[in-house]
Amino acid sequence: MAIESGSWWTAPTESESGRLIMVTGRKDIDNFRSNERFKIRIEVTWKYEGDENGMPDTATSQLMEEAQNALQNEFHKDPVAVLTGIFTGDDQRDWIFYATSTHIFGKKINKALADFPQLPISIYAENDPEWQEYDEMSEAEIQ
């Protein structure tokens, strides 16, 4: 389940160190945002050895795409989390989800990635019931 065109946007921005970050944001989130159960923002971070511009090499990029598809498929079957943003650059990729439960999210991510080798990911969660981080990310969209 690749990202459908039309429901996502992509725009360049800069990291704090001045390096390129490609931001991809989801547009069709109203059903999730209006559901008060989706109040937990979860960041899945994959650090990698980037090229001189901080971007992943082809093999790493392909593995990230496969992992992302596995995650999207799992959450499409059981929508307890929604992928809302992807940040790539400055030697890391961040997938941003809004979820109903960190416990269930953990089970689902383990299930989705079970067939992969151990991936260099870390997970951070915080309450964001007003979707403030989503709003900040959306400011990067080029109109």
CSV table of C-alpha atoms in Angstrom, one decimal:
chain,number,residue,atom,x,y,z
A,1,MET,CA,0.0,0.0,0.0
A,2,ALA,CA,2.1,2.9,-1.3
A,3,ILE,CA,1.3,6.5,-0.6
A,4,GLU,CA,-1.7,7.5,-2.8
A,5,SER,CA,-1.1,10.6,-4.8
A,6,GLY,CA,-3.5,13.4,-4.0
A,7,SER,CA,-3.9,12.5,-0.3
A,8,TRP,CA,-0.2,13.4,0.5
A,9,TRP,CA,2.0,16.4,-0.2
A,10,THR,CA,5.8,16.7,-0.2
A,11,ALA,CA,7.9,19.8,0.4
A,12,PRO,CA,11.6,20.6,1.3
A,13,THR,CA,12.6,22.2,4.5
A,14,GLU,CA,15.8,22.4,6.6
A,15,SER,CA,17.0,20.7,9.7
A,16,GLU,CA,18.4,22.8,12.6
A,17,SER,CA,21.9,22.2,11.1
A,18,GLY,CA,20.8,23.5,7.7
A,19,ARG,CA,20.6,20.2,5.9
A,20,LEU,CA,17.7,19.3,3.5
A,21,ILE,CA,14.7,17.5,5.0
A,22,MET,CA,12.0,16.2,2.7
A,23,VAL,CA,8.6,16.4,4.5
A,24,THR,CA,5.7,14.3,3.3
A,25,GLY,CA,2.3,15.0,5.0
A,26,ARG,CA,-1.0,13.3,4.8
A,27,LYS,CA,-4.1,15.4,3.9
A,28,ASP,CA,-7.0,13.1,4.5
A,29,ILE,CA,-6.9,12.9,8.3
A,30,ASP,CA,-10.2,14.5,9.3
A,31,ASN,CA,-11.9,11.3,10.4
A,32,PHE,CA,-8.9,10.5,12.6
A,33,ARG,CA,-8.4,14.0,13.9
A,34,SER,CA,-12.1,14.4,14.9
A,35,ASN,CA,-11.9,11.1,16.8
A,36,GLU,CA,-10.8,12.0,20.3
A,37,ARG,CA,-9.3,8.6,20.8
A,38,PHE,CA,-6.4,9.5,18.3
A,39,LYS,CA,-4.6,11.7,20.8
A,40,ILE,CA,-1.1,10.0,21.1
A,41,ARG,CA,1.6,11.2,18.7
A,42,ILE,CA,4.2,8.5,18.0
A,43,GLU,CA,7.5,9.1,16.3
A,44,VAL,CA,9.3,6.1,14.8
A,45,THR,CA,12.9,7.1,14.0
A,46,TRP,CA,15.3,5.3,11.8
A,47,LYS,CA,18.9,6.7,11.9
A,48,TYR,CA,21.1,5.8,9.0
A,49,GLU,CA,24.5,6.7,7.4
A,50,GLY,CA,23.4,9.2,4.8
A,51,ASP,CA,25.2,10.6,1.8
A,52,GLU,CA,26.8,14.0,1.7
A,53,ASN,CA,23.3,15.5,1.7
A,54,GLY,CA,22.1,13.4,4.6
A,55,MET,CA,19.9,11.2,2.4
A,56,PRO,CA,19.7,7.4,2.5
A,57,ASP,CA,21.4,5.2,-0.1
A,58,THR,CA,19.2,3.2,-2.5
A,59,ALA,CA,19.3,0.0,-0.5
A,60,THR,CA,18.4,1.7,2.8
A,61,SER,CA,15.7,3.7,1.0
A,62,GLN,CA,14.1,0.5,-0.4
A,63,LEU,CA,14.2,-1.2,3.0
A,64,MET,CA,12.5,1.8,4.5
A,65,GLU,CA,9.8,1.8,1.8
A,66,GLU,CA,9.2,-1.9,2.5
A,67,ALA,CA,8.9,-1.3,6.2
A,68,GLN,CA,6.6,1.7,5.7
A,69,ASN,CA,4.4,-0.4,3.4
A,70,ALA,CA,4.2,-3.2,6.1
A,71,LEU,CA,3.3,-0.6,8.7
A,72,GLN,CA,0.6,1.0,6.5
A,73,ASN,CA,-0.9,-2.4,5.6
A,74,GLU,CA,-1.1,-3.4,9.3
A,75,PHE,CA,-2.8,-0.2,10.4
A,76,HIS,CA,-5.1,-0.3,7.4
A,77,LYS,CA,-6.4,-3.7,8.6
A,78,ASP,CA,-6.8,-2.5,12.1
A,79,PRO,CA,-6.9,1.4,12.2
A,80,VAL,CA,-5.6,2.0,15.7
A,81,ALA,CA,-3.0,4.4,14.3
A,82,VAL,CA,-2.7,6.6,11.2
A,83,LEU,CA,0.5,7.6,9.5
A,84,THR,CA,0.4,11.4,9.2
A,85,GLY,CA,3.9,12.5,8.3
A,86,ILE,CA,7.3,11.3,7.0
A,87,PHE,CA,10.5,13.3,7.5
A,88,THR,CA,13.6,12.1,5.5
A,89,GLY,CA,17.0,13.7,5.7
A,90,ASP,CA,19.9,14.8,8.0
A,91,ASP,CA,20.7,11.1,8.4
A,92,GLN,CA,17.3,9.9,9.7
A,93,ARG,CA,13.8,9.1,8.7
A,94,ASP,CA,10.9,9.8,11.1
A,95,TRP,CA,7.4,8.4,10.6
A,96,ILE,CA,4.8,10.2,12.6
A,97,PHE,CA,1.6,8.4,13.7
A,98,TYR,CA,-1.4,9.4,15.7
A,99,ALA,CA,-2.7,6.4,17.7
A,100,THR,CA,-5.3,5.4,20.2
A,101,SER,CA,-2.9,3.4,22.5
A,102,THR,CA,0.8,3.0,22.8
A,103,HIS,CA,0.3,-0.6,24.0
A,104,ILE,CA,-1.7,-1.7,20.9
A,105,PHE,CA,0.7,0.4,18.7
A,106,GLY,CA,3.6,-1.6,20.0
A,107,LYS,CA,1.9,-4.9,19.3
A,108,LYS,CA,1.0,-3.8,15.8
A,109,ILE,CA,4.4,-2.5,14.9
A,110,ASN,CA,6.0,-5.7,16.1
A,111,LYS,CA,3.6,-7.7,14.0
A,112,ALA,CA,4.1,-5.6,10.9
A,113,LEU,CA,7.9,-5.7,11.1
A,114,ALA,CA,8.2,-9.4,12.3
A,115,ASP,CA,9.6,-10.6,8.9
A,116,PHE,CA,12.3,-7.9,8.7
A,117,PRO,CA,15.8,-8.1,10.1
A,118,GLN,CA,16.2,-6.1,13.3
A,119,LEU,CA,15.8,-2.5,12.2
A,120,PRO,CA,17.7,0.5,13.8
A,121,ILE,CA,14.5,2.2,14.9
A,122,SER,CA,13.5,4.0,18.1
A,123,ILE,CA,10.0,5.0,19.2
A,124,TYR,CA,8.9,8.1,21.1
A,125,ALA,CA,5.4,8.9,22.2
A,126,GLU,CA,3.6,11.9,23.7
A,127,ASN,CA,0.1,13.1,24.2
A,128,ASP,CA,-0.9,15.6,21.5
A,129,PRO,CA,-4.8,15.7,21.7
A,130,GLU,CA,-4.9,19.0,19.7
A,131,TRP,CA,-2.6,17.6,16.9
A,132,GLN,CA,-0.3,20.6,17.4
A,133,GLU,CA,2.7,18.8,15.8
A,134,TYR,CA,0.6,17.9,12.8
A,135,ASP,CA,-0.4,21.6,12.4
A,136,GLU,CA,3.3,22.6,12.6
A,137,MET,CA,4.3,20.1,10.0
A,138,SER,CA,1.5,21.2,7.7
A,139,GLU,CA,3.0,24.7,7.6
A,140,ALA,CA,5.7,23.2,5.3
A,141,GLU,CA,3.2,22.4,2.6
A,142,ILE,CA,3.7,24.5,-0.5
A,143,GLN,CA,0.3,25.8,-1.6
